[in-house]
Amino acid sequence: MKEFDLIKRFFAEQPVQRKDVHLGIGDDCALVSSGEHHHIAITTDTLVAGVHFFADAEPRAIGHKSLAVSLSDLAAMGAEPSWISLAITLPSVDENWVSEFCAGLFELAEYFNVQLIGGDTTSGPLSITVTAQGLLPANKGLSRGGAAVGDWLYVTGELGDAALALKMLQQEALVVPEHQEVLLAKLHYPKPRVLAGQILKEYASAAIDLSDGLMGDLAHLCQASQVGANIVLDDLPLSAELLANVGADTARELALTGGDDYELLFTVSEDNKVGMETALSNAGVKFTCIGQLNKSMKLTTTLYSNVVQVNAKGFEHFSSD
Ligand SMILES: [Mg+2]
């Protein structure tokens, strides 16, 4: 019991103090206010050792990622991250581990001005649950369901790097030493696209964050919006490191099906295309148009020429599995 009280002290030393938090850690509940004309976006993610991360992964990286995945969901809705609560289950009390975990978590929290307002600490197999909340001007949020036939399909950043890093750790792929650090950082320290989401809420018709792989997440968007989509394979944004280590075909496949990118996938109408591209460019956000939405609701051809067809029922890609 005393040991866990000690751990709680680490969490009490968090860096952010927001004005809209009236009561933070330490009481039965936290009290916050959202201001008028705002909705609150709320999302929860659990990361379990051995399932979502290697149990012996660097605690700093686990701290970063357990917050980053939730902030990525807020980004996909166009919400401004505000408050988090944390439920952490630890097999034993290791002060160094907790200290490093907090360093990773709080570095990201400070960057996005997010305050830890409560949580719980228990004993058991290592698992971390973060609930993140963010603010949205009322009726301004993005969802998966707003896309229309003819809208253009975009992604931020580059795809497939985290999937290659995972394959490297699982000894299923070889990566030259000079690229390992860059690729591992993509897996362990994803950057939630919060700024992009803030801009996109003014222009995009729909958005989703890429956690499970482009094809699967696009199928969710297609289902919610009742549209189909084409992806132009040559237009997929691939990093030099990815291409150098696996070649074009595998790089595309990792970009299409690998998880853990935490980039945003979003759609924009023809009318909003130029405004959106200008706004993202001015903010220094990297983005790529990868295809267009269509009305094809039945899964037809897998791959014709250079295009993959995706719709609500799922997708097929060019490998045979
Ligand atoms: Mg998500």
Coordinates of N, CA, C and O in Angstrom, one line a residue, residues 85-173:
S85 N -7.1 10.9 -17.8 CA -7.0 10.1 -16.6 C -6.3 8.8 -17.0 O -6.3 8.4 -18.1
L86 N -5.6 8.2 -16.0 CA -4.7 7.1 -16.3 C -5.0 6.0 -15.3 O -5.0 6.2 -14.1
A87 N -5.3 4.8 -15.8 CA -5.4 3.6 -14.9 C -4.2 2.7 -15.3 O -4.1 2.3 -16.4
I88 N -3.3 2.5 -14.3 CA -2.1 1.7 -14.6 C -2.1 0.5 -13.6 O -2.3 0.6 -12.4
T89 N -1.8 -0.7 -14.2 CA -1.7 -1.9 -13.4 C -0.2 -2.3 -13.5 O 0.3 -2.5 -14.6
L90 N 0.4 -2.5 -12.4 CA 1.9 -2.8 -12.4 C 2.1 -4.1 -11.7 O 1.5 -4.4 -10.6
P91 N 3.0 -5.0 -12.2 CA 3.3 -6.3 -11.6 C 4.1 -6.1 -10.3 O 4.0 -6.9 -9.4
S92 N 4.9 -5.0 -10.2 CA 5.6 -4.7 -9.0 C 5.9 -3.2 -9.0 O 5.8 -2.6 -10.0
V93 N 6.4 -2.7 -7.9 CA 6.7 -1.3 -7.8 C 8.2 -1.1 -8.1 O 9.0 -1.5 -7.3
D94 N 8.4 -0.6 -9.3 CA 9.8 -0.3 -9.7 C 9.9 1.2 -9.9 O 9.4 1.7 -10.9
E95 N 10.5 1.9 -9.0 CA 10.5 3.3 -9.0 C 11.1 3.9 -10.3 O 10.7 4.8 -10.9
N96 N 12.2 3.2 -10.7 CA 12.9 3.7 -12.0 C 11.9 3.6 -13.2 O 11.9 4.4 -14.0
W97 N 11.3 2.4 -13.2 CA 10.3 2.2 -14.3 C 9.2 3.3 -14.3 O 9.0 3.9 -15.4
V98 N 8.6 3.5 -13.2 CA 7.5 4.5 -13.1 C 8.0 5.9 -13.4 O 7.4 6.7 -14.2
S99 N 9.2 6.2 -13.0 CA 9.8 7.5 -13.2 C 10.0 7.7 -14.7 O 9.7 8.8 -15.3
E100 N 10.5 6.7 -15.4 CA 10.8 6.8 -16.8 C 9.4 6.8 -17.6 O 9.3 7.6 -18.6
F101 N 8.5 6.0 -17.2 CA 7.2 6.0 -17.8 C 6.5 7.4 -17.7 O 6.0 7.9 -18.7
C102 N 6.6 8.0 -16.5 CA 6.1 9.4 -16.3 C 6.8 10.4 -17.2 O 6.2 11.3 -17.8
A103 N 8.1 10.2 -17.4 CA 8.9 11.2 -18.2 C 8.3 11.1 -19.6 O 8.1 12.2 -20.2
G104 N 8.1 9.9 -20.2 CA 7.6 9.8 -21.5 C 6.2 10.4 -21.6 O 5.8 11.1 -22.6
L105 N 5.3 10.0 -20.7 CA 4.0 10.5 -20.7 C 3.9 12.0 -20.6 O 3.2 12.7 -21.3
F106 N 4.6 12.5 -19.6 CA 4.5 14.0 -19.3 C 5.1 14.9 -20.3 O 4.7 16.0 -20.5
E107 N 6.2 14.3 -21.0 CA 6.8 15.1 -22.0 C 5.8 15.4 -23.1 O 5.6 16.6 -23.6
L108 N 5.0 14.4 -23.5 CA 4.0 14.6 -24.5 C 2.8 15.4 -24.0 O 2.3 16.3 -24.7
A109 N 2.4 15.2 -22.8 CA 1.3 15.9 -22.2 C 1.6 17.4 -22.1 O 0.8 18.2 -22.4
E110 N 2.9 17.7 -21.8 CA 3.3 19.1 -21.7 C 3.2 19.8 -23.1 O 2.8 20.9 -23.3
Y111 N 3.7 19.0 -24.1 CA 3.7 19.5 -25.4 C 2.3 20.0 -25.9 O 2.2 21.0 -26.6
F112 N 1.3 19.1 -25.5 CA 0.0 19.4 -26.0 C -0.9 20.1 -24.9 O -2.1 20.2 -25.1
N113 N -0.3 20.5 -23.8 CA -1.0 21.2 -22.7 C -2.1 20.4 -22.2 O -3.3 20.8 -22.1
V114 N -1.9 19.1 -21.9 CA -2.9 18.2 -21.4 C -2.6 17.9 -19.9 O -1.4 17.6 -19.6
Q115 N -3.6 18.0 -19.1 CA -3.4 17.8 -17.7 C -4.0 16.5 -17.2 O -5.1 16.1 -17.6
L116 N -3.1 15.7 -16.5 CA -3.6 14.5 -15.8 C -4.5 14.9 -14.6 O -4.0 15.6 -13.7
I117 N -5.7 14.4 -14.7 CA -6.7 14.9 -13.6 C -7.1 13.7 -12.7 O -7.9 14.0 -11.8
G118 N -6.6 12.5 -12.9 CA -7.0 11.5 -12.0 C -6.6 10.1 -12.6 O -6.0 10.0 -13.7
G119 N -6.9 9.1 -11.8 CA -6.6 7.7 -12.3 C -6.6 6.8 -11.1 O -7.1 7.0 -10.1
D120 N -6.0 5.6 -11.4 CA -6.0 4.5 -10.5 C -4.7 3.7 -10.6 O -4.2 3.6 -11.8
T121 N -4.2 3.2 -9.5 CA -3.0 2.3 -9.6 C -3.3 1.0 -8.9 O -3.8 1.0 -7.8
T122 N -3.1 -0.1 -9.6 CA -3.4 -1.4 -9.1 C -2.3 -2.3 -9.3 O -1.4 -2.1 -10.1
S123 N -2.3 -3.5 -8.7 CA -1.3 -4.5 -8.8 C -1.8 -5.6 -9.7 O -2.9 -6.1 -9.5
G124 N -0.9 -6.0 -10.6 CA -1.3 -7.1 -11.5 C -0.5 -7.1 -12.8 O 0.5 -6.3 -12.8
P125 N -0.8 -7.8 -13.8 CA 0.0 -7.8 -15.1 C 0.0 -6.4 -15.7 O -1.0 -5.7 -15.7
L126 N 1.1 -6.0 -16.2 CA 1.3 -4.7 -16.7 C 0.3 -4.3 -17.8 O 0.2 -4.9 -18.8
S127 N -0.4 -3.2 -17.5 CA -1.4 -2.7 -18.5 C -1.7 -1.2 -18.2 O -1.7 -0.8 -17.0
I128 N -1.9 -0.5 -19.2 CA -2.1 1.0 -19.1 C -3.4 1.4 -19.9 O -3.5 1.1 -21.0
T129 N -4.3 2.1 -19.2 CA -5.5 2.6 -19.8 C -5.5 4.1 -19.7 O -5.4 4.6 -18.6
V130 N -5.6 4.8 -20.8 CA -5.7 6.3 -20.8 C -7.0 6.7 -21.3 O -7.4 6.2 -22.4
T131 N -7.7 7.5 -20.6 CA -8.9 8.2 -21.1 C -8.5 9.6 -21.4 O -8.1 10.3 -20.5
A132 N -8.7 10.0 -22.6 CA -8.3 11.4 -23.0 C -9.6 12.2 -23.4 O -10.5 11.6 -24.0
Q133 N -9.6 13.4 -23.0 CA -10.7 14.3 -23.3 C -10.2 15.5 -24.0 O -9.2 16.0 -23.7
G134 N -11.0 16.0 -25.0 CA -10.6 17.2 -25.7 C -11.8 18.1 -26.0 O -13.0 17.6 -25.9
L135 N -11.5 19.3 -26.3 CA -12.6 20.3 -26.6 C -12.8 20.5 -28.1 O -11.8 20.5 -28.9
L136 N -14.1 20.7 -28.4 CA -14.5 20.9 -29.8 C -15.5 22.0 -29.8 O -16.5 21.9 -29.1
P137 N -15.3 23.0 -30.7 CA -16.5 23.9 -30.9 C -17.7 23.1 -31.3 O -17.6 22.2 -32.1
A138 N -18.8 23.5 -30.7 CA -20.0 22.7 -30.9 C -20.3 22.5 -32.4 O -20.3 23.4 -33.1
N139 N -20.6 21.3 -32.8 CA -21.0 20.9 -34.1 C -19.9 21.2 -35.2 O -20.1 21.4 -36.3
K140 N -18.6 21.2 -34.7 CA -17.5 21.4 -35.6 C -16.7 20.2 -35.8 O -15.7 20.2 -36.6
G141 N -17.0 19.1 -35.1 CA -16.1 18.0 -35.1 C -16.1 17.2 -36.4 O -17.1 17.2 -37.1
L142 N -15.1 16.4 -36.6 CA -15.0 15.5 -37.7 C -15.5 14.1 -37.2 O -15.3 13.8 -36.1
S143 N -16.0 13.4 -38.2 CA -16.3 12.0 -37.9 C -16.0 11.1 -39.1 O -15.5 11.6 -40.1
R144 N -16.2 9.8 -38.9 CA -15.9 8.9 -40.1 C -17.1 9.0 -41.1 O -16.9 8.5 -42.2
G145 N -18.2 9.5 -40.7 CA -19.4 9.4 -41.5 C -19.7 10.5 -42.5 O -20.8 10.5 -43.1
G146 N -18.9 11.5 -42.6 CA -19.3 12.7 -43.4 C -18.8 12.7 -44.9 O -19.1 13.6 -45.6
A147 N -18.1 11.6 -45.3 CA -17.5 11.6 -46.7 C -18.6 11.4 -47.7 O -19.5 10.7 -47.5
A148 N -18.3 11.9 -48.9 CA -19.3 11.8 -50.0 C -18.6 11.3 -51.3 O -17.4 11.5 -51.4
V149 N -19.3 10.6 -52.2 CA -18.8 10.2 -53.4 C -18.1 11.4 -54.2 O -18.7 12.4 -54.2
G150 N -16.9 11.2 -54.7 CA -16.2 12.3 -55.4 C -15.2 13.0 -54.5 O -14.3 13.6 -55.0
D151 N -15.3 12.9 -53.2 CA -14.3 13.5 -52.3 C -13.0 12.9 -52.5 O -12.8 11.7 -52.8
W152 N -11.9 13.7 -52.2 CA -10.6 13.2 -52.4 C -10.1 12.6 -51.1 O -10.5 13.1 -50.0
L153 N -9.2 11.6 -51.2 CA -8.7 10.9 -50.0 C -7.3 11.2 -49.8 O -6.4 11.2 -50.7
Y154 N -7.0 11.6 -48.5 CA -5.6 12.0 -48.2 C -5.1 11.3 -46.9 O -5.9 10.8 -46.1
V155 N -3.8 11.3 -46.8 CA -3.2 10.9 -45.5 C -2.1 12.0 -45.1 O -1.6 12.6 -46.0
T156 N -1.9 12.1 -43.8 CA -0.7 12.9 -43.3 C 0.5 12.0 -43.3 O 0.4 10.7 -43.3
G157 N 1.7 12.6 -43.3 CA 2.9 11.9 -43.0 C 3.3 10.8 -44.0 O 2.9 10.8 -45.2
E158 N 3.9 9.8 -43.5 CA 4.3 8.6 -44.4 C 3.9 7.3 -43.7 O 3.7 7.3 -42.5
L159 N 3.6 6.3 -44.5 CA 3.0 5.1 -43.9 C 4.0 3.9 -44.0 O 4.8 3.8 -44.9
G160 N 3.8 3.0 -43.1 CA 4.5 1.7 -43.2 C 5.8 1.6 -42.3 O 6.3 0.5 -42.1
D161 N 6.3 2.7 -41.9 CA 7.6 2.7 -41.1 C 7.4 1.9 -39.8 O 8.3 1.1 -39.5
A162 N 6.4 2.2 -39.1 CA 6.2 1.5 -37.8 C 6.0 0.0 -38.0 O 6.6 -0.8 -37.2
A163 N 5.4 -0.4 -39.1 CA 5.2 -1.8 -39.4 C 6.5 -2.5 -39.7 O 6.8 -3.6 -39.3
L164 N 7.4 -1.8 -40.4 CA 8.7 -2.3 -40.7 C 9.5 -2.4 -39.4 O 10.2 -3.5 -39.1
A165 N 9.4 -1.4 -38.5 CA 10.1 -1.5 -37.2 C 9.7 -2.7 -36.4 O 10.5 -3.4 -35.8
L166 N 8.4 -3.0 -36.4 CA 7.9 -4.1 -35.7 C 8.4 -5.4 -36.3 O 8.8 -6.3 -35.5
K167 N 8.4 -5.5 -37.6 CA 9.0 -6.7 -38.2 C 10.4 -6.9 -37.9 O 10.9 -8.0 -37.7
M168 N 11.2 -5.8 -37.8 CA 12.6 -5.8 -37.4 C 12.7 -6.4 -36.0 O 13.5 -7.3 -35.8
L169 N 11.9 -5.9 -35.1 CA 12.0 -6.4 -33.7 C 11.6 -7.9 -33.6 O 12.1 -8.6 -32.7
Q170 N 10.7 -8.3 -34.5 CA 10.3 -9.7 -34.5 C 11.2 -10.6 -35.3 O 10.9 -11.7 -35.6
Q171 N 12.2 -9.9 -35.8 CA 13.2 -10.6 -36.6 C 12.6 -11.2 -37.9 O 13.0 -12.3 -38.4
E172 N 11.7 -10.5 -38.5 CA 11.1 -10.9 -39.7 C 11.6 -10.0 -40.9 O 11.2 -10.2 -42.0
A173 N 12.4 -9.0 -40.5 CA 12.9 -8.1 -41.6 C 14.3 -7.6 -41.1 O 14.5 -7.4 -40.0

